[in-house]
Amino acid sequence: VEPTLYPAANNPEPTKALSPPGADFFSKAYPPGEIEYVIPLTVRHAGGDRAALFFEISEPSQGLLVFSSASAEENTQDQVPMDPSQTRHMIDLEGLAPGAEYKAMLLLGTDQGNLRQPLFNGEIWGPVNFRMPGEIPLRVGVLGDASFGDEATTQLVQLMTGMDLDFVVVTGDVVYETDSSDLFSSYLNKFFKPFAPLLHQGPVYTVMGNHDYDASVQYEGAPFYDYAFPPFEDPTFDYPPGRRGNQFYAHAVGDIQFLMLDSQAIFGAGGRAEQDAWMKERLADPRFRITIPVFHVSPYSSSIVHPDDGTPVRQSWNYLFESANVPLVLSGHFHHYERLSANEITYIVTGGGSSTL
C-alpha cells in the first residue's frame, strides 16, 4: 500500500510521504484535542484499488491518518503523515484489495503517546469504515432532497445503515434553507450530522440540485457544495479543463459506471457544453457494459408541483440514454417516490428524503 497526498480545492501541493507502520492505533482510546473538524473525515470515493478520504480541521496541525484492514486474517496497518501547513486534506490510499474492508482515523499531534482526536459538533467523530467494491451484485442506497435536517431524514439514514450498502447516492438538493451567514453550521446540521451513520460506513456520492445553487449557499464565488465536496482523484476518468470543481464526475464498479451529472447546467448554471461533450464520451466508452446516470431533475414525473420541470431534461438527454447501454436512471427533485419505464429504461424518482413530501 502506497498512500499519496494530493490537494483539495485551493490547497497548495503537499509532499508525498509514507511513514512505516506503527503500533495498533485502533486498540487505544484517544482524548479530544483543542483542534476541531470543520468538515469531518469522510470517504469521498472507494473504487478499483484506491480510496480517497477528505477532511478539514480548524487550524494547521501535525498528525496522522491511520488506516487498517478490518480483516483479522490480513491485519495490515499503515499511517500517512499530514502536511502540517494545511487545514484541508485529501488523502489517496492505493493498493487496496477488492472486496476488503478498511477503517481509518485521524489523530493529531507529534508524540504517539499523546495523540488527540478532533471533535466535530462537540463529539468524537472517530474512525470511518469502508468496503472496497468487489463482485456484483451491488447494494446501493439512494435518496434525494434530504435538505432540511429533519427527523424523517435521520430515520431514513438509520434504516439504511442496517442494509449492508456498498455506497449511497444522494440525488441533489443536498442542503436547503440555509443560513447564509454560517454555511458551515448549515451543512453540519443538514448534511453531516443527519448523514453521520452512513458517512461512517462508506462513500456518499452526491450530485447538485437546483437549491444547491441558491444565492444563500454561495461561498467564495461558487456554491458551498463545491467547498464541501471537492473532486477526488480517479485515474479511470478524464475531465475537461473547463469543469468547475466536482460539478460532474463518474465512478465505476467493474464494468458499471455511474455518471453523476448536474442537471442545472441545462437550466443555465454553466458548464453545459463541457458536461454534454464529456457525457457523450462516457456513454460511448467500450470499457463499461452498463451506465447509470444520476442527476437531480427527473425527466419524468407525475407530481402536481412544478410538473413541467423535467421537459428540458427529457428533450436534452433521453435520446442519448436510449442509444447507449443505460438500463436505469436515478433522479430526485420531485418530493416523492416514483418508478416508471420508458423506451426500455427504468426511471426512478427518489426525492422523498425528508418529511417535505
Short mmCIF file of C-alpha atoms in Angstrom, two decimals:
data_model
loop_
_atom_site.label_atom_id
_atom_site.label_comp_id
_atom_site.label_asym_id
_atom_site.label_seq_id
_atom_site.Cartn_x
_atom_site.Cartn_y
_atom_site.Cartn_z
CA VAL A 1 0.00 0.00 0.00
CA GLU A 2 1.47 3.33 -1.07
CA PRO A 3 -0.72 6.22 0.04
CA THR A 4 -0.14 9.59 -1.57
CA LEU A 5 -1.38 13.03 -0.64
CA TYR A 6 -2.91 15.45 -3.09
CA PRO A 7 -4.60 18.80 -2.54
CA ALA A 8 -8.25 19.63 -2.23
CA ALA A 9 -9.60 22.81 -3.79
CA ASN A 10 -7.46 25.89 -3.13
CA ASN A 11 -4.77 23.93 -1.26
CA PRO A 12 -1.07 24.03 -2.16
CA GLU A 13 0.57 20.80 -3.27
CA PRO A 14 1.52 18.75 -0.21
CA THR A 15 4.54 16.49 -0.12
CA LYS A 16 4.15 12.78 -0.71
CA ALA A 17 5.12 10.70 2.27
CA LEU A 18 4.52 7.39 3.98
CA SER A 19 5.76 6.53 7.43
CA PRO A 20 6.40 2.92 8.43
CA PRO A 21 3.66 1.02 10.24
CA GLY A 22 3.45 1.75 13.95
CA ALA A 23 1.56 0.34 16.89
CA ASP A 24 -2.03 -0.81 16.83
CA PHE A 25 -3.68 2.61 16.85
CA PHE A 26 -7.21 1.23 16.83
CA SER A 27 -6.82 -0.63 20.12
CA LYS A 28 -6.39 2.61 22.08
CA ALA A 29 -8.69 5.39 23.21
CA TYR A 30 -7.73 8.96 22.33
CA PRO A 31 -8.98 12.04 24.19
CA PRO A 32 -10.33 15.05 22.29
CA GLY A 33 -7.95 17.85 21.39
CA GLU A 34 -8.39 21.59 21.01
CA ILE A 35 -8.33 21.45 17.20
CA GLU A 36 -11.73 20.56 15.73
CA TYR A 37 -13.11 19.32 12.45
CA VAL A 38 -14.57 21.93 10.12
CA ILE A 39 -15.55 19.13 7.74
CA PRO A 40 -15.24 15.66 9.29
CA LEU A 41 -13.27 12.76 7.92
CA THR A 42 -15.29 11.07 5.16
CA VAL A 43 -14.65 8.56 2.40
CA ARG A 44 -15.08 10.56 -0.79
CA HIS A 45 -14.52 7.57 -3.06
CA ALA A 46 -13.67 3.87 -2.96
CA GLY A 47 -13.10 2.09 -6.26
CA GLY A 48 -10.62 -0.14 -8.02
CA ASP A 49 -7.66 -0.43 -5.68
CA ARG A 50 -7.84 3.07 -4.20
CA ALA A 51 -9.84 5.18 -1.79
CA ALA A 52 -9.92 8.96 -1.31
CA LEU A 53 -10.54 10.41 2.16
CA PHE A 54 -11.22 14.09 2.84
CA PHE A 55 -11.40 16.33 5.91
CA GLU A 56 -10.79 19.89 7.06
CA ILE A 57 -9.58 20.94 10.51
CA SER A 58 -9.84 24.30 12.26
CA GLU A 59 -6.10 25.09 12.11
CA PRO A 60 -2.95 23.55 10.63
CA SER A 61 -1.53 20.72 12.66
CA GLN A 62 0.83 17.80 12.52
CA GLY A 63 -0.83 14.45 12.72
CA LEU A 64 -1.50 11.07 11.14
CA LEU A 65 -4.22 9.41 9.17
CA VAL A 66 -4.06 5.81 10.35
CA PHE A 67 -5.81 3.07 8.43
CA SER A 68 -6.11 -0.67 8.74
CA SER A 69 -7.69 -3.65 7.12
CA ALA A 70 -10.74 -4.71 9.08
CA SER A 71 -9.96 -8.34 8.21
CA ALA A 72 -8.44 -10.31 11.07
CA GLU A 73 -6.68 -12.52 8.50
CA GLU A 74 -4.97 -9.62 6.72
CA ASN A 75 -4.38 -7.37 9.76
CA THR A 76 -2.45 -4.68 7.87
CA GLN A 77 -1.97 -1.21 9.29
CA ASP A 78 -0.33 1.94 7.95
CA GLN A 79 -0.13 5.63 8.69
CA VAL A 80 0.06 8.72 6.49
CA PRO A 81 1.58 11.89 7.98
CA MET A 82 -0.35 15.09 7.29
CA ASP A 83 1.07 18.21 5.69
CA PRO A 84 1.32 20.48 8.77
CA SER A 85 0.84 23.65 6.70
CA GLN A 86 -2.66 22.73 5.53
CA THR A 87 -6.15 22.59 7.00
CA ARG A 88 -7.89 20.84 4.06
CA HIS A 89 -6.60 17.37 3.24
CA MET A 90 -7.47 14.87 0.52
CA ILE A 91 -5.62 11.62 1.18
CA ASP A 92 -5.42 8.96 -1.51
CA LEU A 93 -4.83 5.34 -0.46
CA GLU A 94 -3.65 2.99 -3.19
CA GLY A 95 -3.10 -0.75 -3.46
CA LEU A 96 -6.28 -1.72 -1.58
CA ALA A 97 -7.85 -5.13 -2.10
CA PRO A 98 -11.20 -5.50 -3.91
CA GLY A 99 -13.91 -6.63 -1.55
CA ALA A 100 -11.77 -5.92 1.53
CA GLU A 101 -12.99 -3.81 4.43
CA TYR A 102 -10.93 -0.99 5.91
CA LYS A 103 -11.12 1.58 8.68
CA ALA A 104 -9.37 4.94 9.02
CA MET A 105 -8.97 7.52 11.77
CA LEU A 106 -7.37 10.96 12.14
CA LEU A 107 -5.01 11.58 15.08
CA LEU A 108 -3.39 14.95 15.75
CA GLY A 109 -0.07 15.64 17.43
CA THR A 110 3.60 14.68 17.18
CA ASP A 111 4.06 12.40 20.15
CA GLN A 112 2.49 8.97 19.62
CA GLY A 113 1.93 8.76 23.34
CA ASN A 114 -0.07 11.97 23.37
CA LEU A 115 -2.22 11.89 20.22
CA ARG A 116 -5.62 13.57 20.17
CA GLN A 117 -8.80 13.21 18.14
CA PRO A 118 -10.51 16.28 16.67
CA LEU A 119 -14.09 16.86 17.75
CA PHE A 120 -16.96 17.53 15.36
CA ASN A 121 -20.03 19.29 16.70
CA GLY A 122 -18.71 18.72 20.22
CA GLU A 123 -18.44 14.95 19.82
CA ILE A 124 -15.77 12.43 18.86
CA TRP A 125 -16.19 11.59 15.15
CA GLY A 126 -13.97 8.53 15.46
CA PRO A 127 -12.97 6.06 12.73
CA VAL A 128 -14.72 5.69 9.37
CA ASN A 129 -15.17 2.32 7.71
CA PHE A 130 -15.45 1.40 4.06
CA ARG A 131 -15.55 -1.67 1.85
CA MET A 132 -13.79 -1.73 -1.48
CA PRO A 133 -16.22 -2.70 -4.27
CA GLY A 134 -15.87 -6.33 -5.19
CA GLU A 135 -18.08 -8.62 -7.21
CA ILE A 136 -21.56 -7.82 -8.49
CA PRO A 137 -24.29 -7.62 -7.22
CA LEU A 138 -24.08 -4.20 -5.62
CA ARG A 139 -26.23 -2.88 -2.78
CA VAL A 140 -26.69 0.85 -3.33
CA GLY A 141 -28.79 3.20 -1.21
CA VAL A 142 -30.42 6.13 -3.00
CA LEU A 143 -32.31 9.11 -1.60
CA GLY A 144 -32.77 12.72 -2.56
CA ASP A 145 -33.95 16.11 -1.38
CA ALA A 146 -32.94 15.33 2.20
CA SER A 147 -32.23 19.02 2.50
CA PHE A 148 -33.75 20.23 5.74
CA GLY A 149 -32.06 18.26 8.50
CA ASP A 150 -35.37 16.99 9.84
CA GLU A 151 -36.25 13.86 11.78
CA ALA A 152 -37.55 11.97 8.74
CA THR A 153 -34.08 12.11 7.17
CA THR A 154 -32.47 10.87 10.37
CA GLN A 155 -34.87 7.92 10.44
CA LEU A 156 -34.22 7.06 6.79
CA VAL A 157 -30.46 7.18 7.35
CA GLN A 158 -30.76 4.91 10.39
CA LEU A 159 -32.79 2.46 8.32
CA MET A 160 -30.22 2.46 5.52
CA THR A 161 -27.28 1.84 7.87
CA GLY A 162 -28.61 -1.65 8.54
CA MET A 163 -28.81 -2.64 4.87
CA ASP A 164 -25.13 -3.56 4.24
CA LEU A 165 -24.76 -0.98 1.45
CA ASP A 166 -21.70 -0.68 -0.77
CA PHE A 167 -22.29 3.06 -1.11
CA VAL A 168 -25.01 5.71 -1.06
CA VAL A 169 -26.17 8.11 -3.78
CA VAL A 170 -27.85 11.45 -2.99
CA THR A 171 -29.85 12.80 -5.95
CA GLY A 172 -29.40 16.51 -5.26
CA ASP A 173 -30.70 19.37 -3.13
CA VAL A 174 -28.19 18.27 -0.52
CA VAL A 175 -28.74 21.28 1.75
CA TYR A 176 -31.63 23.74 1.51
CA GLU A 177 -32.98 26.69 3.51
CA THR A 178 -29.52 27.60 4.70
CA ASP A 179 -28.30 30.42 6.92
CA SER A 180 -26.06 32.31 4.50
CA SER A 181 -24.21 33.91 7.45
CA ASP A 182 -23.00 30.49 8.63
CA LEU A 183 -22.89 27.94 5.83
CA PHE A 184 -20.65 25.62 7.82
CA SER A 185 -23.31 25.22 10.52
CA SER A 186 -25.99 24.75 7.87
CA TYR A 187 -24.07 21.87 6.29
CA LEU A 188 -23.28 20.46 9.74
CA ASN A 189 -26.93 20.36 10.82
CA LYS A 190 -28.49 19.43 7.49
CA PHE A 191 -25.97 17.01 5.99
CA PHE A 192 -23.01 15.88 8.08
CA LYS A 193 -24.97 15.39 11.31
CA PRO A 194 -28.03 13.51 9.94
CA PHE A 195 -25.90 11.51 7.47
CA ALA A 196 -23.18 10.68 10.02
CA PRO A 197 -24.11 6.96 10.36
CA LEU A 198 -23.83 6.47 6.58
CA LEU A 199 -20.69 8.62 6.33
CA HIS A 200 -19.07 6.24 8.83
CA GLN A 201 -19.88 3.23 6.62
CA GLY A 202 -18.53 4.28 3.23
CA PRO A 203 -18.80 6.77 0.36
CA VAL A 204 -21.84 9.01 -0.06
CA TYR A 205 -21.83 10.26 -3.66
CA THR A 206 -23.78 13.48 -4.27
CA VAL A 207 -25.00 15.48 -7.26
CA MET A 208 -26.06 19.11 -7.40
CA GLY A 209 -29.69 20.15 -7.22
CA ASN A 210 -31.34 23.46 -8.04
CA HIS A 211 -31.25 24.58 -4.39
CA ASP A 212 -27.53 23.81 -4.18
CA TYR A 213 -27.17 26.86 -6.46
CA ASP A 214 -29.26 29.20 -4.30
CA ALA A 215 -27.78 32.61 -3.52
CA SER A 216 -27.86 31.74 0.17
CA VAL A 217 -25.33 28.93 -0.35
CA GLN A 218 -22.75 30.84 -2.35
CA TYR A 219 -19.24 30.80 -0.85
CA GLU A 220 -16.15 32.45 -2.32
CA GLY A 221 -17.88 32.92 -5.67
CA ALA A 222 -19.19 29.37 -6.06
CA PRO A 223 -21.76 27.08 -4.44
CA PHE A 224 -20.70 25.91 -0.98
CA TYR A 225 -21.34 22.43 -2.38
CA ASP A 226 -18.01 22.80 -4.25
CA TYR A 227 -16.23 23.55 -0.98
CA ALA A 228 -17.85 20.70 0.96
CA PHE A 229 -17.39 18.05 -1.77
CA PRO A 230 -14.09 18.69 -3.59
CA PRO A 231 -13.08 16.48 -6.52
CA PHE A 232 -11.23 13.25 -5.81
CA GLU A 233 -8.57 11.69 -7.99
CA ASP A 234 -9.56 8.68 -10.08
CA PRO A 235 -7.31 7.61 -12.98
CA THR A 236 -10.23 5.76 -14.61
CA PHE A 237 -11.74 9.00 -15.90
CA ASP A 238 -10.60 12.25 -17.51
CA TYR A 239 -12.37 15.60 -17.26
CA PRO A 240 -12.46 18.71 -19.46
CA PRO A 241 -10.35 21.68 -18.31
CA GLY A 242 -13.49 23.81 -18.04
CA ARG A 243 -15.13 21.66 -15.37
CA ARG A 244 -15.91 23.63 -12.21
CA GLY A 245 -14.78 21.69 -9.16
CA ASN A 246 -16.73 18.44 -8.92
CA GLN A 247 -19.74 19.73 -10.88
CA PHE A 248 -19.97 16.43 -12.77
CA TYR A 249 -17.96 13.25 -12.37
CA ALA A 250 -18.07 9.47 -12.66
CA HIS A 251 -17.19 6.46 -10.59
CA ALA A 252 -17.13 2.82 -11.60
CA VAL A 253 -17.56 -0.64 -10.13
CA GLY A 254 -16.22 -3.24 -12.51
CA ASP A 255 -17.94 -2.74 -15.87
CA ILE A 256 -20.67 -0.47 -14.45
CA GLN A 257 -20.17 3.29 -14.46
CA PHE A 258 -22.24 5.82 -12.57
CA LEU A 259 -22.45 9.24 -14.24
CA MET A 260 -23.01 11.92 -11.60
CA LEU A 261 -24.44 14.81 -13.61
CA ASP A 262 -25.51 18.40 -12.97
CA SER A 263 -28.97 18.83 -14.47
CA GLN A 264 -28.90 22.53 -13.57
CA ALA A 265 -26.45 23.04 -16.42
CA ILE A 266 -29.49 22.65 -18.69
CA PHE A 267 -31.19 25.48 -16.80
CA GLY A 268 -28.33 27.97 -17.15
CA ALA A 269 -25.97 27.10 -14.30
CA GLY A 270 -22.98 26.96 -16.67
CA GLY A 271 -20.78 24.14 -17.93
CA ARG A 272 -23.42 22.64 -20.19
CA ALA A 273 -21.26 22.26 -23.30
CA GLU A 274 -18.39 20.72 -21.34
CA GLN A 275 -20.67 18.31 -19.49
CA ASP A 276 -22.59 17.23 -22.59
CA ALA A 277 -19.41 16.52 -24.54
CA TRP A 278 -17.94 14.59 -21.61
CA MET A 279 -21.19 12.65 -21.09
CA LYS A 280 -21.27 11.55 -24.74
CA GLU A 281 -17.72 10.23 -24.37
CA ARG A 282 -18.71 8.37 -21.21
CA LEU A 283 -21.77 6.80 -22.81
CA ALA A 284 -19.66 5.54 -25.71
CA ASP A 285 -16.85 4.12 -23.55
CA PRO A 286 -16.49 0.41 -24.51
CA ARG A 287 -14.99 -0.46 -21.11
CA PHE A 288 -18.42 -0.34 -19.49
CA ARG A 289 -21.29 -2.76 -20.05
CA ILE A 290 -23.79 -0.58 -18.19
CA THR A 291 -24.08 3.15 -17.49
CA ILE A 292 -26.33 4.53 -14.74
CA PRO A 293 -26.84 8.32 -14.91
CA VAL A 294 -27.63 10.11 -11.65
CA PHE A 295 -28.86 13.72 -11.53
CA HIS A 296 -31.40 15.94 -9.81
CA VAL A 297 -34.31 16.96 -12.07
CA SER A 298 -36.09 13.85 -13.28
CA PRO A 299 -37.03 13.68 -16.99
CA TYR A 300 -40.46 12.31 -15.98
CA SER A 301 -42.77 12.97 -13.07
CA SER A 302 -46.49 12.86 -12.29
CA SER A 303 -46.04 15.42 -9.49
CA ILE A 304 -48.56 18.27 -9.30
CA VAL A 305 -45.70 20.54 -8.12
CA HIS A 306 -43.68 22.10 -10.99
CA PRO A 307 -44.68 19.18 -13.27
CA ASP A 308 -43.02 20.62 -16.38
CA ASP A 309 -39.52 20.91 -14.90
CA GLY A 310 -38.44 17.62 -16.43
CA THR A 311 -39.27 18.56 -20.02
CA PRO A 312 -35.92 20.30 -20.83
CA VAL A 313 -34.01 17.37 -19.32
CA ARG A 314 -36.06 14.82 -21.24
CA GLN A 315 -35.56 16.69 -24.51
CA SER A 316 -31.81 17.19 -23.91
CA TRP A 317 -30.65 13.82 -22.58
CA ASN A 318 -33.12 11.00 -23.04
CA TYR A 319 -32.23 10.29 -26.67
CA LEU A 320 -28.59 9.91 -25.59
CA PHE A 321 -29.54 7.42 -22.89
CA GLU A 322 -31.77 5.46 -25.26
CA SER A 323 -28.94 4.98 -27.76
CA ALA A 324 -26.50 3.74 -25.08
CA ASN A 325 -26.41 0.88 -22.58
CA VAL A 326 -28.48 2.69 -19.95
CA PRO A 327 -30.98 0.44 -18.14
CA LEU A 328 -31.60 2.74 -15.16
CA VAL A 329 -31.72 6.49 -14.42
CA LEU A 330 -31.80 7.85 -10.84
CA SER A 331 -33.04 11.34 -10.00
CA GLY A 332 -34.92 13.39 -7.41
CA HIS A 333 -36.31 16.97 -7.32
CA PHE A 334 -39.92 15.86 -7.04
CA HIS A 335 -40.56 15.12 -3.36
CA HIS A 336 -41.91 11.61 -3.70
CA TYR A 337 -41.00 8.14 -4.94
CA GLU A 338 -41.90 7.11 -8.46
CA ARG A 339 -40.81 4.33 -10.77
CA LEU A 340 -41.66 4.14 -14.46
CA SER A 341 -40.43 2.64 -17.70
CA ALA A 342 -39.95 4.48 -20.99
CA ASN A 343 -38.26 3.09 -24.10
CA GLU A 344 -36.77 0.16 -22.14
CA ILE A 345 -35.19 2.40 -19.47
CA THR A 346 -36.36 2.39 -15.86
CA TYR A 347 -36.57 5.87 -14.35
CA ILE A 348 -36.65 6.14 -10.57
CA VAL A 349 -37.55 9.40 -8.84
CA THR A 350 -36.37 9.30 -5.24
CA GLY A 351 -36.97 12.75 -3.79
CA GLY A 352 -38.59 11.63 -0.56
CA GLY A 353 -35.55 12.05 1.67
CA SER A 354 -37.28 14.36 4.13
CA SER A 355 -40.72 15.00 5.63
CA THR A 356 -41.48 17.61 2.91
CA LEU A 357 -43.43 15.30 0.59
#
